[in-house]
């Protein structure tokens, strides 16, 4: 046993803790229980009814609110050295903790992270600048860098990203090789799945009708997503590698994933908050801000996403946070093709799932725990250190007021971009306190910690199934 752990348990035996949070509705894997948790040296050492909690240096009353493991946002474009005007480890991680996210998985935008040198640089930048814990994807995978997969996985970066479409389009050969590699060493390959041939063909049919923002969605039909997912599942079946489909948006895409699973293919998927809130007809009203890839779909697709989330066909919820300076959105006001694709989201995942899910009876607390915390922890080899309230786990958690109403404005956003797609919406249910390894990082609207708290989390390569 390490000396830290020994001292942790000695202090627990003496009946004192660094921190106790009491009077909470605890979201445990086994269900909801009323009580609190005690923390020593950043770890949970006791979960008990209030009367059995130890004394502590700091005691916080959760006032009967929900207390759940911190969210793990497994797809967020936070820190690209070529795009620091969009977001940085500091601004992005502040937005994270203000949204109850305690660990995020950064994904490269334009700057390749595919060598040990790039990995080490990213770790030291993150540990210097981030408020939240973090890990990251390697990518974008291509015919040269796939040979680095075993080395990167050994260093704790065991999630790899590739595209079937522009701007980082790779070919099926690379997907075959990457999935073969991950079938050997563990980890997974995540695909942005839209068929480039379909996109090209439908874009050419648009003629000059690019002034209306909705054109962006019409030019990227559902079948582009379906075909790309179908083909990648075929490859996963042949190679045995774990395939993860990024941001599913269509009924057809979900069907492909479910069909793959029925055939025993190791395939998981994720959904983004913007696809759960908005739909295609909102685009002309929202303007170029509502441009992202894959695009907003129909009302029917949105309903299919909610039902897939509830029944377990979608494993996790991720932000795909990729905001930009507002000028890069405004550039598309005459021609939507000129606007940046990507929106804010890391501060909104929990708010959306509380307001549109829990408070509208479209989601249960047991699913919320799985899709936000437990499943991403398992998928990225961080479980049970992260993603669960359990003795010995990191004391990463968020206290949520289920009834708190907020009008969403750009002012409350920590992101560098200064705007939000959700501007003006009233949402019910919000995080009020966030803790990372026992340190309070967010308190009633204020980020309370300086950059440098965040630590890199190496991914394990064992069992990556989410279980549901
Ligand atoms: Zn993305």
mmCIF file of N, CA and C and ligand atoms in Angstrom, residues 75 77 107 161 247 320 322, ligand 1:
data_model
loop_
_atom_site.group_PDB
_atom_site.id
_atom_site.type_symbol
_atom_site.label_atom_id
_atom_site.label_comp_id
_atom_site.label_asym_id
_atom_site.label_seq_id
_atom_site.Cartn_x
_atom_site.Cartn_y
_atom_site.Cartn_z
ATOM 1 N N UNK A 75 -15.528 13.957 -25.549
ATOM 2 C CA UNK A 75 -15.261 14.477 -26.894
ATOM 3 C C UNK A 75 -15.377 15.996 -26.838
ATOM 4 N N UNK A 77 -13.129 19.677 -28.082
ATOM 5 C CA UNK A 77 -11.971 20.305 -28.733
ATOM 6 C C UNK A 77 -11.573 21.513 -27.891
ATOM 7 N N UNK A 107 -9.868 16.452 -27.974
ATOM 8 C CA UNK A 107 -9.666 15.849 -29.294
ATOM 9 C C UNK A 107 -8.982 16.873 -30.184
ATOM 10 N N UNK A 161 -8.653 8.827 -33.362
ATOM 11 C CA UNK A 161 -9.748 9.448 -34.115
ATOM 12 C C UNK A 161 -9.443 9.412 -35.609
ATOM 13 N N UNK A 247 -20.677 11.249 -32.263
ATOM 14 C CA UNK A 247 -21.897 12.053 -32.461
ATOM 15 C C UNK A 247 -22.895 11.498 -33.479
ATOM 16 N N UNK A 320 -18.804 17.552 -27.943
ATOM 17 C CA UNK A 320 -18.190 17.969 -29.210
ATOM 18 C C UNK A 320 -17.977 19.490 -29.194
ATOM 19 N N UNK A 322 -16.702 22.811 -29.720
ATOM 20 C CA UNK A 322 -15.767 23.327 -30.741
ATOM 21 C C UNK A 322 -16.174 24.736 -31.153
HETATM 22 ZN ZN1 LIG B 1 -15.554 16.775 -32.712
#
